[in-house]
XYZ file of N, CA and C in Angstrom:
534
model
N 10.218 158.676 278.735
C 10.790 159.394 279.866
C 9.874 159.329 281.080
N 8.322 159.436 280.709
C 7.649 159.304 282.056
C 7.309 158.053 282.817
N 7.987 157.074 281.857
C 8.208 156.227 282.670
C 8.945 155.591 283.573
N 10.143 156.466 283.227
C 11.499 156.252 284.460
C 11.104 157.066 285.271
N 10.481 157.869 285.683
C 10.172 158.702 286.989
C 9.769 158.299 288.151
N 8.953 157.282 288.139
C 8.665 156.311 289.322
C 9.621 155.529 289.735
N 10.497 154.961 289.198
C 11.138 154.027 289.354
C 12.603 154.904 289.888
N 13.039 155.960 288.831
C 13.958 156.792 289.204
C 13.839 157.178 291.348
N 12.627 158.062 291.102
C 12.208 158.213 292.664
C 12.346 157.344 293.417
N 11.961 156.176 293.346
C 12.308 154.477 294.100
C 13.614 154.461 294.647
N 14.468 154.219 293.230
C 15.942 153.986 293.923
C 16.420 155.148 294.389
N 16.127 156.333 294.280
C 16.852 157.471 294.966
C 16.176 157.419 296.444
N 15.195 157.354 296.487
C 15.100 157.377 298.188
C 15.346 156.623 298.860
N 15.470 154.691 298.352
C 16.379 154.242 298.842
C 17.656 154.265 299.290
N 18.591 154.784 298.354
C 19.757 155.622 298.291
C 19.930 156.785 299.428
N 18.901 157.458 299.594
C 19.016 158.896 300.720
C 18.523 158.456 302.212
N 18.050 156.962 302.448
C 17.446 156.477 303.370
C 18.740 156.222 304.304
N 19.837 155.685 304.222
C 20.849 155.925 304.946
C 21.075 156.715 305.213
N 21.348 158.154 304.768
C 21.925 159.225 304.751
C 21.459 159.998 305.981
N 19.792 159.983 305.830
C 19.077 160.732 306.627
C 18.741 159.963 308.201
N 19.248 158.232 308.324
C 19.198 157.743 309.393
C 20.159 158.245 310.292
N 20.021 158.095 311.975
C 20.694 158.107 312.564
C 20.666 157.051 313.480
N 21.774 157.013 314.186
C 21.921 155.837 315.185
C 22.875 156.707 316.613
N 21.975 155.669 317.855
C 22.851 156.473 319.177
C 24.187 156.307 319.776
N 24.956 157.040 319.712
C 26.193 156.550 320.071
C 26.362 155.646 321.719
N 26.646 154.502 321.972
C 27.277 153.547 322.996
C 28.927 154.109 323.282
N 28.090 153.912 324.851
C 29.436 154.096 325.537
C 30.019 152.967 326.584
N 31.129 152.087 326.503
C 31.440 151.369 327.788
C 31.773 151.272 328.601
N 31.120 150.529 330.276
C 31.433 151.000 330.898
C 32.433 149.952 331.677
N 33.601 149.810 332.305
C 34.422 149.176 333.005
C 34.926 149.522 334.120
N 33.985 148.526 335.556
C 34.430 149.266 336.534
C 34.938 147.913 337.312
N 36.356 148.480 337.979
C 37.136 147.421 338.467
C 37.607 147.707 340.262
N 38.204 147.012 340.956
C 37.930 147.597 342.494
C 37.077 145.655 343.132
N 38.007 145.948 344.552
C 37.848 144.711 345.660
C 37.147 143.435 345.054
N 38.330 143.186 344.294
C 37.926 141.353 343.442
C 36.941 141.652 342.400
N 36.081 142.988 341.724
C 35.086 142.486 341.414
C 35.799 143.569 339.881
N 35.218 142.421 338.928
C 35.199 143.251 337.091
C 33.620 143.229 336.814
N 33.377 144.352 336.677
C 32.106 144.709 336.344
C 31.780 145.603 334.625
N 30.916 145.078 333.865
C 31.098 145.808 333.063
C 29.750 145.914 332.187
N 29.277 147.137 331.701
C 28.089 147.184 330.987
C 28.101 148.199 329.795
N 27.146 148.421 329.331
C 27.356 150.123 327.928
C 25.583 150.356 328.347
N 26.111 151.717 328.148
C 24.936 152.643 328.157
C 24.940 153.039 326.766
N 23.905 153.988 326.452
C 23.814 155.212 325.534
C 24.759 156.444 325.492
N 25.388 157.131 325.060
C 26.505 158.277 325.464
C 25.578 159.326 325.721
N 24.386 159.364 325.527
C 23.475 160.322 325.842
C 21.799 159.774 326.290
N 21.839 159.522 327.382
C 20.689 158.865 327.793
C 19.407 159.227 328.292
N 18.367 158.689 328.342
C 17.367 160.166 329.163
C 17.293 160.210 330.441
N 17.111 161.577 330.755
C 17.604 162.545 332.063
C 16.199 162.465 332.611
N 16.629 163.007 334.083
C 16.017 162.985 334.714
C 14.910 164.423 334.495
N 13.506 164.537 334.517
C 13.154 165.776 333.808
C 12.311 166.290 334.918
N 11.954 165.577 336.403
C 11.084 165.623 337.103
C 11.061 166.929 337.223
N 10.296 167.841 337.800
C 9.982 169.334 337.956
C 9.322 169.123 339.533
N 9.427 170.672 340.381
C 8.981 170.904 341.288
C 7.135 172.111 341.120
N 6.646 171.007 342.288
C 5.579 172.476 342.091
C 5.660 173.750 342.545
N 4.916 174.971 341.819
C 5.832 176.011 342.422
C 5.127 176.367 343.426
N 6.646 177.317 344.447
C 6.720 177.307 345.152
C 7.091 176.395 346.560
N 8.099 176.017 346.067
C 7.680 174.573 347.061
C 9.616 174.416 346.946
N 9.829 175.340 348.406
C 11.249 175.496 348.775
C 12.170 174.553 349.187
N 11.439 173.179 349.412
C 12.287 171.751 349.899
C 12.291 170.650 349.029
N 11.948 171.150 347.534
C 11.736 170.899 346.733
C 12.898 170.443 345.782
N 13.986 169.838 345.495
C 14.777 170.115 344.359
C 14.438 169.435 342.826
N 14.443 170.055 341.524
C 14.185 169.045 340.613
C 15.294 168.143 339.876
N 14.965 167.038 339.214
C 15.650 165.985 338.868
C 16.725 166.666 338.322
N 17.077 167.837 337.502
C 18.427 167.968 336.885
C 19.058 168.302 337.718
N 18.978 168.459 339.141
C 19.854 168.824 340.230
C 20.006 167.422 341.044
N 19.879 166.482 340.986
C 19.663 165.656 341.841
C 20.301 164.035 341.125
N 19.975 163.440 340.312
C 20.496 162.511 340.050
C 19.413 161.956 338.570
N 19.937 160.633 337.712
C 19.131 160.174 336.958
C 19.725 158.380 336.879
N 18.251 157.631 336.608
C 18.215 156.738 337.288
C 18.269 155.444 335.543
N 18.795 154.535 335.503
C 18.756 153.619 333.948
C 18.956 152.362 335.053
N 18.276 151.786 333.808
C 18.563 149.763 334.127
C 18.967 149.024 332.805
N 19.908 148.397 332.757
C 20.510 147.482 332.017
C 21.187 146.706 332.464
N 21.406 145.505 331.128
C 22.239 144.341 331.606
C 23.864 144.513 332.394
N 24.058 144.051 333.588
C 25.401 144.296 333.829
C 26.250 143.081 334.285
N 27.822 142.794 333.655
C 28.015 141.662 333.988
C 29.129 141.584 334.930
N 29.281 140.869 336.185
C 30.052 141.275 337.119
C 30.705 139.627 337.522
N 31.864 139.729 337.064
C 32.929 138.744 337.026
C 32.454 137.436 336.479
N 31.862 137.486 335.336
C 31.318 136.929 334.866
C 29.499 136.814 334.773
N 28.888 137.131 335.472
C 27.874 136.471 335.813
C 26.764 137.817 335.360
N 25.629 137.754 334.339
C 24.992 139.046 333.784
C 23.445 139.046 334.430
N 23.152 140.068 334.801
C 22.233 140.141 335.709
C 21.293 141.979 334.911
N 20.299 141.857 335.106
C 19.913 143.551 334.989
C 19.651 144.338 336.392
N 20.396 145.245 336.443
C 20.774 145.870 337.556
C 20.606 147.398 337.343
N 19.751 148.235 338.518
C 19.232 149.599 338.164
C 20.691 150.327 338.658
N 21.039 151.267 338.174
C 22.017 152.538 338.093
C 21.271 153.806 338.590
N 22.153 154.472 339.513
C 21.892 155.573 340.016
C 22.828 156.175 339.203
N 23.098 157.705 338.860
C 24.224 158.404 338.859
C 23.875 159.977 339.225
N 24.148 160.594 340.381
C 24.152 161.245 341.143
C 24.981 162.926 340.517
N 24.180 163.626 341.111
C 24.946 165.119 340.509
C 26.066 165.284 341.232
N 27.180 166.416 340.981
C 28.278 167.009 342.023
C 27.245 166.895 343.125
N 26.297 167.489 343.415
C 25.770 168.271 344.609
C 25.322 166.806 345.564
N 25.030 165.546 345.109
C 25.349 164.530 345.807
C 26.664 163.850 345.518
N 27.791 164.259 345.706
C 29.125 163.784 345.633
C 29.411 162.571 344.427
N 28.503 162.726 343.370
C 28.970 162.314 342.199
C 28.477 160.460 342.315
N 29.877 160.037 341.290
C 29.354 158.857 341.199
C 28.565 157.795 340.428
N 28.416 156.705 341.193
C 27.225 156.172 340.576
C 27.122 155.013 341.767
N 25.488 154.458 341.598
C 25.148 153.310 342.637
C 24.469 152.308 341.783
N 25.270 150.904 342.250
C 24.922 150.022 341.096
C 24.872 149.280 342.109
N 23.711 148.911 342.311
C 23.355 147.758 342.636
C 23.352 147.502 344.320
N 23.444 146.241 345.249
C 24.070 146.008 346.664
C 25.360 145.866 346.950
N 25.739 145.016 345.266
C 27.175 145.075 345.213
C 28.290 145.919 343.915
N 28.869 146.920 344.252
C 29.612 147.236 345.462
C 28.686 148.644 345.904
N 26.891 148.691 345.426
C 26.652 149.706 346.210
C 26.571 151.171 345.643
N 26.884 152.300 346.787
C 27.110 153.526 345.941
C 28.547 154.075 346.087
N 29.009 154.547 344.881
C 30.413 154.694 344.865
C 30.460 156.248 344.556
N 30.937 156.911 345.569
C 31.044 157.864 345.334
C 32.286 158.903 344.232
N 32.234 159.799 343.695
C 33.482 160.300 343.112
C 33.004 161.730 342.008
N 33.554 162.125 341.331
C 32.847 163.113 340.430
C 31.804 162.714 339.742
N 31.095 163.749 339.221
C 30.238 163.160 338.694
C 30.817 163.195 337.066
N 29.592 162.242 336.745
C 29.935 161.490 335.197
C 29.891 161.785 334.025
N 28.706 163.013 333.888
C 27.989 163.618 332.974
C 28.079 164.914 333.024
N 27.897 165.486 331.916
C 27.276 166.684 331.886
C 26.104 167.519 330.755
N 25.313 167.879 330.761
C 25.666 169.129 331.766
C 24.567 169.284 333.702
N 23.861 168.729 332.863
C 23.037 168.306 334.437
C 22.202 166.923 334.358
N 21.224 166.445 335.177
C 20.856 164.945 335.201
C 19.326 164.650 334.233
N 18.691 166.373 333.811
C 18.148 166.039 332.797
C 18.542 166.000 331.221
N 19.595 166.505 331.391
C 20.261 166.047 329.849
C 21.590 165.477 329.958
N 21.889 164.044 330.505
C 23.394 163.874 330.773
C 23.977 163.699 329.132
N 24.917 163.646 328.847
C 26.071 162.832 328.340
C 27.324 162.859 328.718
N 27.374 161.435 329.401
C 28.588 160.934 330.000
C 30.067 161.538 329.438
N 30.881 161.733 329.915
C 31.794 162.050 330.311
C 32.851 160.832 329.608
N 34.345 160.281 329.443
C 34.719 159.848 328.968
C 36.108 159.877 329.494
N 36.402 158.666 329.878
C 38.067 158.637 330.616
C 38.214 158.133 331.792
N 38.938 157.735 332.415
C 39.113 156.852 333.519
C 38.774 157.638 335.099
N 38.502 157.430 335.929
C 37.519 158.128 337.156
C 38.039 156.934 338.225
N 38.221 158.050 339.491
C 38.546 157.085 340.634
C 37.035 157.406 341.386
N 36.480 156.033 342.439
C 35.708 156.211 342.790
C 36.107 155.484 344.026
N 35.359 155.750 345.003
C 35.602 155.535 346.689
C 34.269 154.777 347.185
N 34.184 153.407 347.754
C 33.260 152.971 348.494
C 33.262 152.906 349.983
N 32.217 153.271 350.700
C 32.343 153.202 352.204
C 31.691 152.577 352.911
N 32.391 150.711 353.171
C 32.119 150.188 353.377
C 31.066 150.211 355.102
N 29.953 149.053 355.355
C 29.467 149.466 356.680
C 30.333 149.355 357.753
N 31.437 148.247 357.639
C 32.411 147.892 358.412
C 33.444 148.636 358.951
N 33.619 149.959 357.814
C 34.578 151.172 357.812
C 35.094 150.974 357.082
N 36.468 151.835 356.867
C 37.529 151.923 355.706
C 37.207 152.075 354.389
N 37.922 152.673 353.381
C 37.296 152.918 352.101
C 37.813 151.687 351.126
N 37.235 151.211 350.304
C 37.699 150.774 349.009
C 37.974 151.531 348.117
N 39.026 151.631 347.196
C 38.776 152.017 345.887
C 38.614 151.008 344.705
N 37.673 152.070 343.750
C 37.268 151.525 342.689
C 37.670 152.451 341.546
N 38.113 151.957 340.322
C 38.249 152.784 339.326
C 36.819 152.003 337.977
N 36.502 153.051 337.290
C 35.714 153.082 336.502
C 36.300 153.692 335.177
N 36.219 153.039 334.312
C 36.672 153.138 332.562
C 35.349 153.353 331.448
N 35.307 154.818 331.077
C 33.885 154.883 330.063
C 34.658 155.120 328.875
N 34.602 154.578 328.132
C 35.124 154.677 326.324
C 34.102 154.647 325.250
N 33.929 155.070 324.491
C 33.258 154.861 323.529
C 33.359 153.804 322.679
N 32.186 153.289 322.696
C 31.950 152.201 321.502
C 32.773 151.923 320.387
N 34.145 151.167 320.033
C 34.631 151.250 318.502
C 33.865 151.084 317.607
N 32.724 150.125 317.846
C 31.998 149.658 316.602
C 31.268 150.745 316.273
N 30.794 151.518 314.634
C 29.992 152.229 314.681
C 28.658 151.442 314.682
N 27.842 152.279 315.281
C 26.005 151.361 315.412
C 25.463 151.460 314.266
N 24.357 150.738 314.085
C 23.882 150.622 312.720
C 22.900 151.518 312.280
N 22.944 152.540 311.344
C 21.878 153.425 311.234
C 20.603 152.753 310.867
N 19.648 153.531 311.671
C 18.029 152.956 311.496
C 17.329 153.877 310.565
N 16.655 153.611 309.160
C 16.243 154.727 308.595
C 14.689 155.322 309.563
N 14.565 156.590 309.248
C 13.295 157.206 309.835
C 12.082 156.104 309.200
N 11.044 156.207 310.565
C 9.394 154.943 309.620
C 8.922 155.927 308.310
N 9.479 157.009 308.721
C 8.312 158.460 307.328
C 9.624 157.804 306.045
N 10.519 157.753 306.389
C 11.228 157.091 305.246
C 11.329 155.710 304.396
N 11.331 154.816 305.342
C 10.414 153.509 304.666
C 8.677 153.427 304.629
N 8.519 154.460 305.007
C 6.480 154.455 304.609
C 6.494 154.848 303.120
N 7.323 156.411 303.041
C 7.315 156.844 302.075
C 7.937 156.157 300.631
N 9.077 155.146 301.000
C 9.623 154.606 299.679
C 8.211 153.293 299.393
N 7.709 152.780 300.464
C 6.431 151.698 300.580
C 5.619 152.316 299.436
N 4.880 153.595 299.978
C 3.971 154.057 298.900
C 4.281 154.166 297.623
N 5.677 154.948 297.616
C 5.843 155.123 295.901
C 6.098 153.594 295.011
N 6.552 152.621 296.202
C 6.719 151.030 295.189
C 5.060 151.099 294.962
N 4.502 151.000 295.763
C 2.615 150.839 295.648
C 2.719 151.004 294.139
N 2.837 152.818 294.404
C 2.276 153.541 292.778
C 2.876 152.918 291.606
N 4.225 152.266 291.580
C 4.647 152.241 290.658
C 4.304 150.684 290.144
N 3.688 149.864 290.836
C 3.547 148.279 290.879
C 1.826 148.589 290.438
N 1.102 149.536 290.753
C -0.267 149.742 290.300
C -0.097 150.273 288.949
N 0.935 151.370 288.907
C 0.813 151.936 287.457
C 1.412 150.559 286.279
N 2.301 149.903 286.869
C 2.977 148.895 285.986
C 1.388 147.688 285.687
N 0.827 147.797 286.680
C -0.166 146.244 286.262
C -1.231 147.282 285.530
N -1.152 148.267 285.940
C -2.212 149.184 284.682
C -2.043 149.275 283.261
N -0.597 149.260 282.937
C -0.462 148.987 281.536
C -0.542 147.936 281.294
N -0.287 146.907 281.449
C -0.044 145.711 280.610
C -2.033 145.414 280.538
N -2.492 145.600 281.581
C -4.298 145.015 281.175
C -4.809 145.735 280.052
């Protein structure tokens, strides 16, 4: 019996190593408007903006009031480029700014609950560009969630820990047979 105990422990924490992984949910993004298909995925919960003010300091606003800033690949009518993302609180008229082209597009904002802890929002969004020339464009923007589920990553304390116990049990095994 005390010799299935090592081995028992082995395959069970292999076994619970899925269980206890997690993986981040992807969200996509599809934004369409004046000739151009643009399209990229974020995280559905990404990191926020956390900047802080020093105190006292009344002209001050901090990042969860203000906007939060990501860069990823984005591909725009074909052609994939990495391009930095603004996305802006209500209190700057929402939105998001991607890039020179098409710029900053204004509209609700995307997330909630503020810009140091967003998670995006989900469903189709009209957004308004104002061009230098005048007149507005519209743009609509499509965020859906990922169909595919992502692949769970087990925790490192979880493959360290199944590492060691193979150790023990590959030392105790070459211990008997000498």
């Amino acid at each position: 019996m005390r010799k299935l105990v090592f081995p028992l422990v082995l395959l069970a924490s292999a076994f619970v190593q899925p269980l206890t992984a997690r993986a981040d949910a992807i969200d996509d993004f599809v934004l369409t408007g004046n000739g151009l298909d643009i399209t990229f995925s974020l995280p559905a919960s990404p990191p926020g903006n956390e900047m802080t003010c020093p105190p006292f300091s009344p002209s001050c606003l901090p990042g969860s009031e203000t906007a939060f800033y990501l860069s990823t690949l984005v591909t725009t009518n074909g052609v994939t480029s990495v391009e930095s993302l603004a996305f802006p609180t209500f209190r700057f008229n929402g939105g998001l700014s991607l890039g020179s082209n098409p710029g900053r597009l204004f509209g609700p904002q995307l997330f909630l609950p503020d810009a140091a802890n967003p998670t995006f929002l989900t469903g189709t969004f009209d957004l308004d560009a104002f061009p230098p020339k005048g007149g507005v464009v519209d743009y609509t923007l499509t965020i859906t969630p990922e169909t595919t589920a992502p692949t769970p990553e087990p925790s490192t304390l979880a493959l360290f820990g199944t590492g060691i116990v193979g150790l023990i049990e590959f030392a105790r095994t070459r211990k008997r047979r000498v």
